[in-house]
Short mmCIF file of C-alpha atoms in Angstrom, two decimals:
data_model
loop_
_atom_site.label_atom_id
_atom_site.label_comp_id
_atom_site.label_asym_id
_atom_site.label_seq_id
_atom_site.Cartn_x
_atom_site.Cartn_y
_atom_site.Cartn_z
CA MET A 163 29.91 55.51 -17.88
CA THR A 164 30.70 55.08 -21.55
CA GLU A 165 29.11 52.55 -23.88
CA MET A 166 32.39 50.60 -24.05
CA GLU A 167 32.56 50.31 -20.26
CA ASP A 168 28.93 49.15 -20.09
CA SER A 169 29.32 46.32 -22.62
CA ILE A 170 30.81 42.85 -22.06
CA SER A 171 34.03 41.97 -23.80
CA ASP A 172 34.27 39.11 -26.27
CA VAL A 173 36.57 37.26 -23.90
CA GLU A 174 34.04 37.48 -21.07
CA ILE A 175 31.26 36.35 -23.39
CA GLU A 176 33.32 33.33 -24.44
CA GLU A 177 34.12 32.46 -20.82
CA LEU A 178 30.44 32.77 -19.87
CA GLY A 179 29.45 30.58 -22.82
CA ASN A 180 31.96 27.90 -21.91
CA SER A 181 30.83 27.99 -18.29
CA MET A 182 27.18 27.57 -19.28
CA LYS A 183 28.13 24.77 -21.68
CA ASP A 184 29.92 22.91 -18.88
CA GLU A 185 26.91 23.37 -16.61
CA LEU A 186 24.60 22.06 -19.36
CA ILE A 187 26.76 18.97 -19.92
CA ASN A 188 26.87 18.34 -16.19
CA TYR A 189 23.10 18.75 -15.90
CA LEU A 190 22.36 16.42 -18.81
CA SER A 191 24.72 13.80 -17.38
CA LEU A 192 22.56 13.62 -14.27
CA ASN A 193 19.53 12.62 -16.34
CA ILE A 194 20.97 9.71 -18.28
CA VAL A 195 18.46 6.86 -18.59
CA HIS A 196 20.09 3.49 -19.02
CA ALA A 197 18.89 1.08 -21.67
CA ASN A 198 18.29 -1.38 -18.87
CA GLU A 199 16.01 0.52 -16.49
CA SER A 200 16.78 -1.91 -13.67
CA GLU A 201 20.25 -0.37 -13.51
CA PHE A 202 18.81 3.05 -12.69
CA CYS A 203 17.78 3.45 -9.07
CA LEU A 204 16.08 6.64 -7.91
CA ILE A 205 16.40 7.41 -4.22
CA PRO A 206 14.83 10.86 -3.84
CA LYS A 207 14.91 13.25 -0.93
CA ILE A 208 11.57 13.91 0.77
CA HIS A 209 10.26 17.41 0.10
CA ASP A 210 9.99 19.71 3.10
CA TYR A 211 6.21 20.18 2.80
CA ILE A 212 5.78 16.42 3.08
CA ARG A 213 8.41 15.96 5.78
CA VAL A 214 6.80 18.54 8.07
CA ILE A 215 3.62 16.40 8.33
CA ASP A 216 5.46 13.65 10.20
CA ARG A 217 9.20 14.21 10.31
CA ASP A 218 9.89 11.11 12.43
CA SER A 219 8.53 8.79 9.74
CA TYR A 220 11.23 9.72 7.24
CA GLU A 221 14.36 10.16 9.35
CA PRO A 222 16.46 7.34 10.83
CA ILE A 223 16.74 6.87 14.57
CA VAL A 224 19.95 4.87 15.02
CA LEU A 225 21.27 3.80 11.60
CA SER A 226 22.20 6.08 8.69
CA ILE A 227 22.78 4.58 5.23
CA GLY A 228 23.60 6.60 2.15
CA PRO A 229 24.47 10.29 1.78
CA TYR A 230 21.37 12.11 3.05
CA HIS A 231 21.97 11.63 6.77
CA ASN A 232 25.67 10.81 6.69
CA GLY A 233 27.79 12.64 9.25
CA SER A 234 24.95 13.48 11.61
CA PRO A 235 26.28 13.38 15.19
CA GLU A 236 23.32 11.35 16.50
CA PHE A 237 24.44 8.38 14.40
CA SER A 238 28.09 8.44 15.45
CA CYS A 239 27.50 5.55 17.86
CA MET A 240 26.95 3.28 14.85
CA ASP A 241 30.35 4.03 13.28
CA ARG A 242 32.03 1.32 15.34
CA GLU A 243 29.47 -1.24 14.20
CA LYS A 244 29.97 -0.26 10.56
CA TRP A 245 33.71 -0.82 10.88
CA ASN A 246 32.99 -4.20 12.48
CA CYS A 247 30.79 -5.09 9.50
CA LEU A 248 33.58 -4.07 7.10
CA ASP A 249 36.04 -6.27 8.99
CA TYR A 250 33.55 -9.17 8.76
CA ILE A 251 33.27 -8.75 4.97
CA LEU A 252 37.04 -8.63 4.53
CA ARG A 253 37.37 -11.92 6.41
CA LEU A 254 34.87 -13.69 4.12
CA ASN A 255 37.33 -13.82 1.22
CA CYS A 256 40.99 -13.49 2.17
CA LYS A 257 42.00 -13.33 -1.50
CA LYS A 258 40.29 -9.95 -1.82
CA GLY A 259 41.65 -6.88 -0.08
CA LEU A 260 40.11 -3.55 0.79
CA LYS A 261 41.46 -2.07 -2.45
CA ASP A 262 39.39 -4.54 -4.50
CA TYR A 263 36.16 -3.45 -2.82
CA VAL A 264 37.00 0.25 -3.10
CA THR A 265 37.59 -0.30 -6.81
CA ILE A 266 34.14 -1.86 -7.16
CA ILE A 267 32.48 1.02 -5.31
CA ASN A 268 34.41 3.57 -7.35
CA GLY A 269 33.15 1.98 -10.56
CA LEU A 270 29.54 2.17 -9.35
CA GLU A 271 29.75 5.64 -7.79
CA LYS A 272 28.52 7.64 -10.79
CA GLN A 273 25.68 5.22 -11.44
CA ALA A 274 24.62 5.37 -7.79
CA ARG A 275 24.83 9.17 -7.54
CA ARG A 276 22.61 9.61 -10.60
CA GLY A 277 19.65 8.30 -8.67
CA GLN A 278 20.30 10.23 -5.45
CA CYS A 279 19.37 14.18 -5.20
CA GLN A 280 23.53 -7.52 6.99
CA TYR A 281 23.57 -5.58 10.14
CA GLN A 282 23.97 -7.54 13.40
CA GLU A 283 23.72 -6.03 16.89
CA ASN A 284 24.80 -7.17 20.33
CA THR A 285 21.42 -7.45 22.07
CA GLN A 286 22.99 -8.06 25.44
CA ARG A 287 24.75 -4.70 25.36
CA ILE A 288 22.13 -2.47 23.76
CA GLY A 289 18.80 -4.26 23.96
CA GLU A 290 16.14 -5.61 21.64
CA TRP A 291 14.61 -2.18 21.06
CA TYR A 292 17.80 -1.11 19.29
CA ASN A 293 17.41 -3.91 16.74
CA ILE A 294 13.80 -2.89 16.17
CA PHE A 295 14.82 0.67 15.37
CA VAL A 296 17.61 -0.53 13.09
CA LEU A 297 15.11 -2.65 11.17
CA ARG A 298 12.78 0.34 10.90
CA ASP A 299 15.59 2.56 9.60
CA LEU A 300 16.42 0.06 6.85
CA PHE A 301 13.03 0.76 5.19
CA LEU A 302 13.17 4.56 5.05
CA LEU A 303 13.18 5.98 1.52
CA GLU A 304 16.03 8.40 2.21
CA ASN A 305 18.02 5.68 3.94
CA GLN A 306 18.44 3.39 0.94
CA ILE A 307 21.41 2.51 -1.22
CA PRO A 308 21.07 0.98 -4.71
CA PHE A 309 21.05 -2.79 -4.53
CA PHE A 310 23.53 -3.09 -7.40
CA VAL A 311 26.14 -1.64 -5.01
CA ILE A 312 25.48 -4.44 -2.51
CA GLN A 313 25.43 -6.98 -5.31
CA GLY A 314 28.75 -5.76 -6.64
CA ILE A 315 30.40 -6.17 -3.23
CA TYR A 316 28.80 -9.57 -2.71
CA GLU A 317 30.04 -10.83 -6.08
CA GLU A 318 33.57 -9.90 -5.03
CA VAL A 319 33.13 -11.83 -1.78
CA VAL A 320 31.91 -15.00 -3.53
CA SER A 321 34.31 -14.73 -6.48
CA LYS A 322 36.28 -17.69 -5.10
CA PHE A 323 33.27 -19.99 -5.53
CA PRO A 324 32.82 -21.76 -8.89
CA ASN A 325 29.01 -21.54 -8.84
CA LYS A 326 28.96 -17.77 -8.52
CA MET A 327 25.47 -17.24 -9.99
CA GLU A 328 23.86 -19.79 -7.68
CA THR A 329 25.49 -18.11 -4.70
CA THR A 330 24.20 -14.71 -5.83
CA ASP A 331 20.67 -16.11 -6.17
CA ALA A 332 20.98 -17.49 -2.66
CA CYS A 333 21.87 -13.99 -1.45
CA LEU A 334 18.75 -12.54 -3.10
CA SER A 335 16.63 -15.27 -1.54
CA SER A 336 18.12 -14.58 1.89
CA ILE A 337 17.31 -10.87 1.62
CA ALA A 338 13.74 -11.72 0.61
CA GLN A 339 13.45 -14.07 3.59
CA CYS A 340 14.56 -11.31 5.96
CA LEU A 341 11.98 -8.98 4.46
CA GLU A 342 9.26 -11.61 4.87
CA GLN A 343 10.04 -11.66 8.58
CA HIS A 344 9.68 -7.88 8.69
CA VAL A 345 6.18 -8.02 7.15
CA GLN A 346 5.18 -11.32 8.74
CA TYR A 347 1.89 -9.94 10.08
CA HIS A 348 0.74 -8.86 6.62
CA PRO A 349 -0.62 -11.36 4.07
CA LYS A 350 1.70 -11.91 1.11
CA ALA A 351 0.95 -13.25 -2.35
CA ILE A 352 4.63 -13.80 -3.12
CA GLN A 353 5.82 -17.25 -2.17
CA GLU A 354 9.24 -18.91 -2.05
CA SER A 355 8.96 -20.06 -5.66
CA ASN A 356 8.41 -16.56 -7.07
CA ARG A 357 10.51 -14.32 -4.84
CA PRO A 358 11.60 -11.13 -6.64
CA LYS A 359 15.16 -11.00 -7.97
CA ASP A 360 15.10 -7.60 -9.66
CA PHE A 361 14.60 -4.69 -7.26
CA ASP A 362 16.24 -1.33 -6.69
CA HIS A 363 16.59 -1.36 -2.90
CA LEU A 364 14.99 -2.79 0.24
CA LEU A 365 11.98 -0.46 0.26
CA HIS A 366 11.31 -1.27 -3.38
CA LEU A 367 11.41 -4.98 -2.53
CA CYS A 368 8.96 -4.36 0.32
CA HIS A 369 6.66 -2.55 -2.12
CA MET A 370 6.67 -5.63 -4.37
CA TYR A 371 5.35 -7.74 -1.50
CA PHE A 372 2.48 -5.31 -0.95
CA ARG A 373 1.32 -5.15 -4.55
CA PRO A 374 -2.07 -6.69 -5.42
CA SER A 375 -1.71 -10.24 -6.65
CA SER A 376 -2.55 -11.23 -10.21
CA ASN A 377 -5.19 -13.70 -8.99
CA GLN A 378 -7.23 -11.27 -6.92
CA ASP A 379 -10.09 -11.35 -9.42
CA GLU A 380 -11.31 -14.87 -8.87
CA CYS A 381 -13.12 -16.82 -11.53
CA HIS A 382 -16.85 -16.12 -11.52
CA SER A 383 -17.95 -19.19 -13.47
CA ASP A 384 -19.87 -20.43 -10.47
CA THR A 385 -23.41 -21.29 -11.62
CA ALA A 386 -24.99 -20.13 -8.37
CA HIS A 387 -23.30 -16.77 -8.76
CA TYR A 388 -24.71 -16.35 -12.26
CA ILE A 389 -28.21 -17.30 -11.08
CA HIS A 390 -27.97 -14.83 -8.23
CA HIS A 391 -26.70 -12.15 -10.61
CA PHE A 392 -29.56 -12.84 -13.05
CA LEU A 393 -32.18 -12.60 -10.29
CA GLN A 394 -30.57 -9.42 -9.02
CA LEU A 395 -30.79 -7.83 -12.47
CA GLY A 396 -34.45 -8.78 -12.69
CA GLN A 397 -35.12 -7.28 -9.28
CA ASP A 398 -33.31 -4.08 -10.22
CA TYR A 399 -35.32 -3.78 -13.40
CA LEU A 400 -38.71 -4.34 -11.73
CA ASN A 401 -38.09 -1.94 -8.88
CA LEU A 402 -36.25 0.68 -10.94
CA VAL A 403 -33.81 1.22 -8.11
CA TYR A 404 -30.53 0.69 -9.91
CA LYS A 405 -30.65 3.45 -12.49
CA GLN A 406 -27.41 4.93 -11.22
CA GLU A 407 -25.51 1.64 -11.43
CA ALA A 408 -25.31 1.91 -15.20
CA ALA A 409 -23.99 5.44 -14.85
CA ASN A 410 -21.37 4.19 -12.42
CA PHE A 411 -19.81 1.89 -14.99
CA SER A 412 -20.02 4.29 -17.91
CA LEU A 413 -18.59 7.73 -18.43
CA SER A 414 -20.78 10.79 -18.01
CA GLN A 415 -20.77 13.64 -20.51
CA ASN A 416 -17.72 15.28 -18.97
CA GLY A 417 -15.88 11.97 -18.55
CA HIS A 418 -16.26 11.78 -14.77
CA PHE A 419 -18.81 10.21 -12.48
CA PRO A 420 -19.22 11.94 -9.10
CA TYR A 421 -18.93 8.93 -6.80
CA GLN A 422 -17.27 8.99 -3.42
CA TRP A 423 -15.73 6.65 -0.87
CA ARG A 424 -17.71 6.18 2.35
CA TRP A 425 -17.27 5.09 5.93
CA ALA A 426 -17.53 1.47 6.97
CA THR A 427 -20.61 2.21 9.09
CA GLN A 428 -22.31 3.85 6.10
CA TYR A 429 -21.70 0.80 3.94
CA HIS A 430 -22.93 -1.36 6.83
CA GLU A 431 -26.18 0.62 6.99
CA ALA A 432 -26.63 -0.03 3.25
CA GLY A 433 -26.50 -3.79 3.81
CA ILE A 434 -22.85 -4.43 2.99
CA LYS A 435 -21.22 -7.07 5.18
CA PHE A 436 -17.56 -7.02 6.17
CA ARG A 437 -15.51 -10.17 6.29
CA ARG A 438 -11.85 -10.97 6.83
CA ARG A 439 -10.53 -12.53 3.65
CA ALA A 440 -9.45 -16.09 4.28
CA TYR A 441 -5.83 -16.85 3.45
CA PHE A 442 -5.04 -20.04 1.52
CA LYS A 443 -1.53 -21.15 0.62
CA CYS A 444 -2.80 -22.62 -2.63
CA ARG A 445 -4.13 -19.20 -3.63
CA PRO A 446 -2.37 -16.57 -1.52
CA HIS A 447 -3.27 -12.90 -1.53
CA SER A 448 -1.48 -9.72 -0.50
CA LEU A 449 -2.53 -6.99 1.92
CA LEU A 450 -4.01 -4.95 -0.92
CA ASP A 451 -6.24 -7.69 -2.36
CA ILE A 452 -9.69 -6.37 -1.39
CA LYS A 453 -12.68 -8.14 -2.93
CA PHE A 454 -16.39 -7.21 -3.17
CA ARG A 455 -18.93 -9.81 -4.18
CA ASP A 456 -22.57 -10.57 -3.28
CA ALA A 457 -22.81 -7.57 -0.92
CA VAL A 458 -19.77 -8.81 1.05
CA LEU A 459 -16.59 -6.75 1.26
CA GLU A 460 -13.67 -9.05 1.99
CA ILE A 461 -10.60 -7.26 3.31
CA PRO A 462 -7.26 -8.94 4.12
CA PHE A 463 -6.11 -8.89 7.72
CA LEU A 464 -4.53 -5.57 8.74
CA PHE A 465 -2.24 -5.36 11.77
CA VAL A 466 -1.56 -1.83 13.04
CA ASP A 467 1.19 -0.87 15.49
CA GLU A 468 3.62 1.98 16.06
CA SER A 469 5.69 1.11 12.96
CA THR A 470 2.72 1.06 10.56
CA SER A 471 2.75 4.81 9.96
CA SER A 472 6.45 4.95 9.09
CA LEU A 473 6.25 1.97 6.72
CA PHE A 474 3.19 3.24 4.82
CA ARG A 475 4.52 6.81 4.63
CA ASN A 476 7.73 5.67 2.99
CA LEU A 477 5.90 3.35 0.58
CA ILE A 478 3.65 6.28 -0.35
CA ALA A 479 6.70 8.53 -0.79
CA LEU A 480 8.24 5.90 -3.07
CA GLU A 481 5.13 5.88 -5.28
CA GLN A 482 4.84 9.68 -5.32
CA THR A 483 8.46 10.11 -6.43
CA SER A 484 8.76 7.04 -8.68
CA PRO A 485 5.69 6.78 -10.97
CA ASN A 486 7.02 3.58 -12.54
CA VAL A 487 6.19 1.62 -9.36
CA GLY A 488 2.48 2.50 -9.64
CA ASN A 489 -0.01 3.89 -7.11
CA ASP A 490 -1.45 0.76 -5.49
CA VAL A 491 -0.36 1.54 -1.92
CA ILE A 492 -1.70 5.09 -2.19
CA ALA A 493 -5.07 3.83 -3.43
CA TYR A 494 -5.23 1.29 -0.59
CA VAL A 495 -4.31 3.80 2.12
CA LEU A 496 -6.80 6.40 0.84
CA PHE A 497 -9.56 3.78 0.68
CA MET A 498 -8.82 2.47 4.18
CA ALA A 499 -8.53 6.02 5.55
CA LYS A 500 -12.06 6.75 4.34
CA LEU A 501 -13.33 3.37 5.48
CA LEU A 502 -11.87 3.96 8.97
CA SER A 503 -12.93 7.59 9.29
CA MET A 504 -14.32 7.22 12.82
CA SER A 505 -13.60 5.03 15.84
CA ASP A 506 -16.92 3.22 15.23
CA ASP A 507 -15.62 2.18 11.81
CA VAL A 508 -12.46 0.73 13.36
CA ALA A 509 -14.57 -1.09 15.95
CA LEU A 510 -16.80 -2.54 13.21
CA LEU A 511 -13.86 -3.94 11.27
CA SER A 512 -12.22 -5.17 14.47
CA ARG A 513 -15.35 -7.14 15.42
CA ASN A 514 -15.19 -8.84 12.04
CA GLY A 515 -11.54 -9.82 12.53
CA ILE A 516 -10.22 -7.50 9.80
CA VAL A 517 -8.28 -5.01 11.93
CA ALA A 518 -6.11 -5.72 14.96
CA HIS A 519 -4.01 -3.03 16.58
CA HIS A 520 -1.70 -2.31 19.51
CA LEU A 521 -2.63 1.35 19.81
CA ARG A 522 -4.43 2.71 22.85
CA THR A 523 -7.81 3.40 21.25
CA ASP A 524 -9.70 2.81 18.01
CA ARG A 525 -9.66 6.56 17.47
CA GLU A 526 -5.85 6.52 17.20
CA VAL A 527 -6.07 3.97 14.39
CA SER A 528 -8.54 6.22 12.56
CA GLN A 529 -6.30 9.26 13.06
CA LEU A 530 -3.24 7.34 11.87
CA PHE A 531 -4.77 6.61 8.47
CA THR A 532 -6.23 10.11 8.19
CA LYS A 533 -2.77 11.63 8.70
CA LEU A 534 -1.27 9.27 6.11
CA THR A 535 -3.40 10.93 3.41
CA LYS A 536 -2.12 14.47 4.07
CA GLY A 537 -0.05 15.84 1.21
CA VAL A 538 -0.82 12.86 -1.05
CA VAL A 539 -1.56 13.64 -4.69
CA PHE A 540 -4.02 11.16 -6.21
CA ASP A 541 -6.50 11.22 -9.10
CA MET A 542 -9.52 9.22 -7.99
CA TYR A 543 -10.94 9.44 -11.52
CA GLY A 544 -7.75 7.99 -13.01
CA ASN A 545 -6.70 4.38 -13.28
CA TYR A 546 -6.08 2.47 -10.06
CA TYR A 547 -6.66 -1.10 -9.01
CA LEU A 548 -9.63 -0.38 -6.66
CA LYS A 549 -11.64 1.70 -9.11
CA HIS A 550 -14.12 -0.99 -10.22
CA LEU A 551 -14.58 -2.12 -6.62
CA CYS A 552 -15.38 1.44 -5.51
CA LEU A 553 -17.88 1.86 -8.35
CA ALA A 554 -19.64 -1.39 -7.34
CA LEU A 555 -19.73 -0.26 -3.69
CA GLU A 556 -21.30 3.06 -4.68
CA ALA A 557 -23.87 1.32 -6.88
CA HIS A 558 -24.86 -0.88 -3.93
CA TYR A 559 -24.94 2.07 -1.56
CA GLN A 560 -27.23 4.12 -3.86
CA ASN A 561 -29.78 1.27 -4.05
CA ARG A 562 -32.77 2.24 -1.87
CA LEU A 563 -34.00 -1.34 -1.66
CA HIS A 564 -30.69 -2.46 -0.16
CA LYS A 565 -30.90 0.27 2.46
CA TRP A 566 -34.50 -0.66 3.33
CA ILE A 567 -33.71 -4.38 3.70
CA ALA A 568 -30.63 -3.53 5.78
CA TRP A 569 -32.72 -1.27 8.02
CA LEU A 570 -35.20 -4.09 8.62
CA ARG A 571 -32.44 -6.57 9.33
CA HIS A 572 -30.56 -4.27 11.72
CA ASN A 573 -33.60 -2.97 13.61
CA HIS A 574 -36.17 -5.77 13.52
CA PHE A 575 -34.50 -9.03 12.56
CA SER A 576 -31.24 -8.79 14.48
CA ASN A 577 -32.96 -10.59 17.39
CA PRO A 578 -34.38 -14.04 16.50
CA TRP A 579 -37.40 -13.47 18.75
CA LEU A 580 -38.16 -10.21 16.97
CA ALA A 581 -37.89 -12.07 13.67
CA VAL A 582 -40.35 -14.71 14.85
CA ALA A 583 -42.69 -12.01 16.14
CA GLY A 584 -42.44 -10.16 12.84
CA LEU A 585 -43.21 -13.35 10.90
CA ALA A 586 -46.17 -14.11 13.15
CA GLY A 587 -47.43 -10.56 12.69
CA ALA A 588 -47.14 -10.90 8.93
CA ILE A 589 -49.12 -14.18 9.03
CA VAL A 590 -51.82 -12.60 11.19
CA LEU A 591 -52.00 -9.61 8.86
CA PHE A 592 -52.31 -11.91 5.83
CA CYS A 593 -55.06 -13.93 7.51
CA THR A 594 -56.93 -10.75 8.49
CA VAL A 595 -56.74 -9.37 4.96
CA ALA A 596 -57.87 -12.73 3.52
CA GLN A 597 -60.78 -12.93 5.99
CA THR A 598 -61.86 -9.38 5.18
CA PHE A 599 -61.68 -10.10 1.45
CA LEU A 600 -63.78 -13.25 1.82
CA THR A 601 -66.34 -11.40 3.97
CA VAL A 602 -66.71 -8.59 1.43
CA LEU A 603 -66.91 -11.16 -1.38
CA SER A 604 -69.75 -12.98 0.44
CA TYR A 605 -71.79 -9.79 0.51
CA VAL A 606 -71.16 -8.99 -3.15
CA ASP A 607 -71.86 -12.52 -4.35
CA PRO A 608 -74.05 -14.39 -1.80
CA ARG A 609 -73.82 -17.58 -3.83
#
């Protein structure tokens, strides 16, 4: 082979360069960030190493929306219902034809594809379970479509109304109401007056309802609380048992403090009490609003059923693939997974009205949360909303005096008769010591 035959011609080099240039332009066009970030909606595909942990939690059962599961034969039974829904939309505004809606979708197609790598059923024909699965499928991360697509279609439908903006706001409120029904067993800080109006898709809206509320850190101006805190500091100083507490709230030499999250039974043995956080309409809280104060850990009510795993997995996947939404759900799930490590932990929180479940055993609840943490990437030394609470819990747990008092209370003062007997014994011991002291004193000083 000659040198001329081995080299690439100028024409081939030019063609290769043009081809690579086109590929580069195409690649860069897929990463356009809009000036208004609300217009950009990322709907990622779940990675295989995450999907293999629990495939059923990420894949629809009866309803496919969007491109990821489109065309799958198991969803062909829903095609008729989709055509029925299209016919219903076309009847809402007779002045608009199918071409008008296709034009709207065509204009939004590129914007929708950049972020991607109301259903009604006949219950008499299919059954209530079908509706339940449809509702579940609507909150899968891969089964979302950007809300601006829905909004664009809706604006075409209501274009005949003069108060178009008010009608659009009513649509947003209706969607939020439907979501509130879906998460009705979970406490919500969002009320009717502050329902979200800017969200990417249904799962993103659901995530907003789960976020910690802004009022979770209640005002601590209570005088009794300050007195208790002052006495506690004095006790810690005199007994020298809280040396590690200062280290908990300050950085060590390498910038990290080696604390850890513990089981509910371990915190219980250290004197920490568990209480279901009371819900007040005047000051509502969300599922993630956990509070620790005066050795009492208040946790919002948690209802666990067969759909809990799928919902939390997709919320976690949303946070792992969209950093802009934060990591609050991940922090909550990891904390609860550690807190509910064993069936005894689940039983402890159930007795205190914090956890209620429809699973067969407490062990299944524990295993559910343990499996939710598999494949999750989380920096426990980074910034997250439960960090200060976890540091305070560890400081309390490391206090030997707290453990000793808790041991006495659990083993000797749990029964009122034992408490009375213990008090009587202490009185007798005091009297015996006093009598002995007076007897010895009478011998030393007969006067």
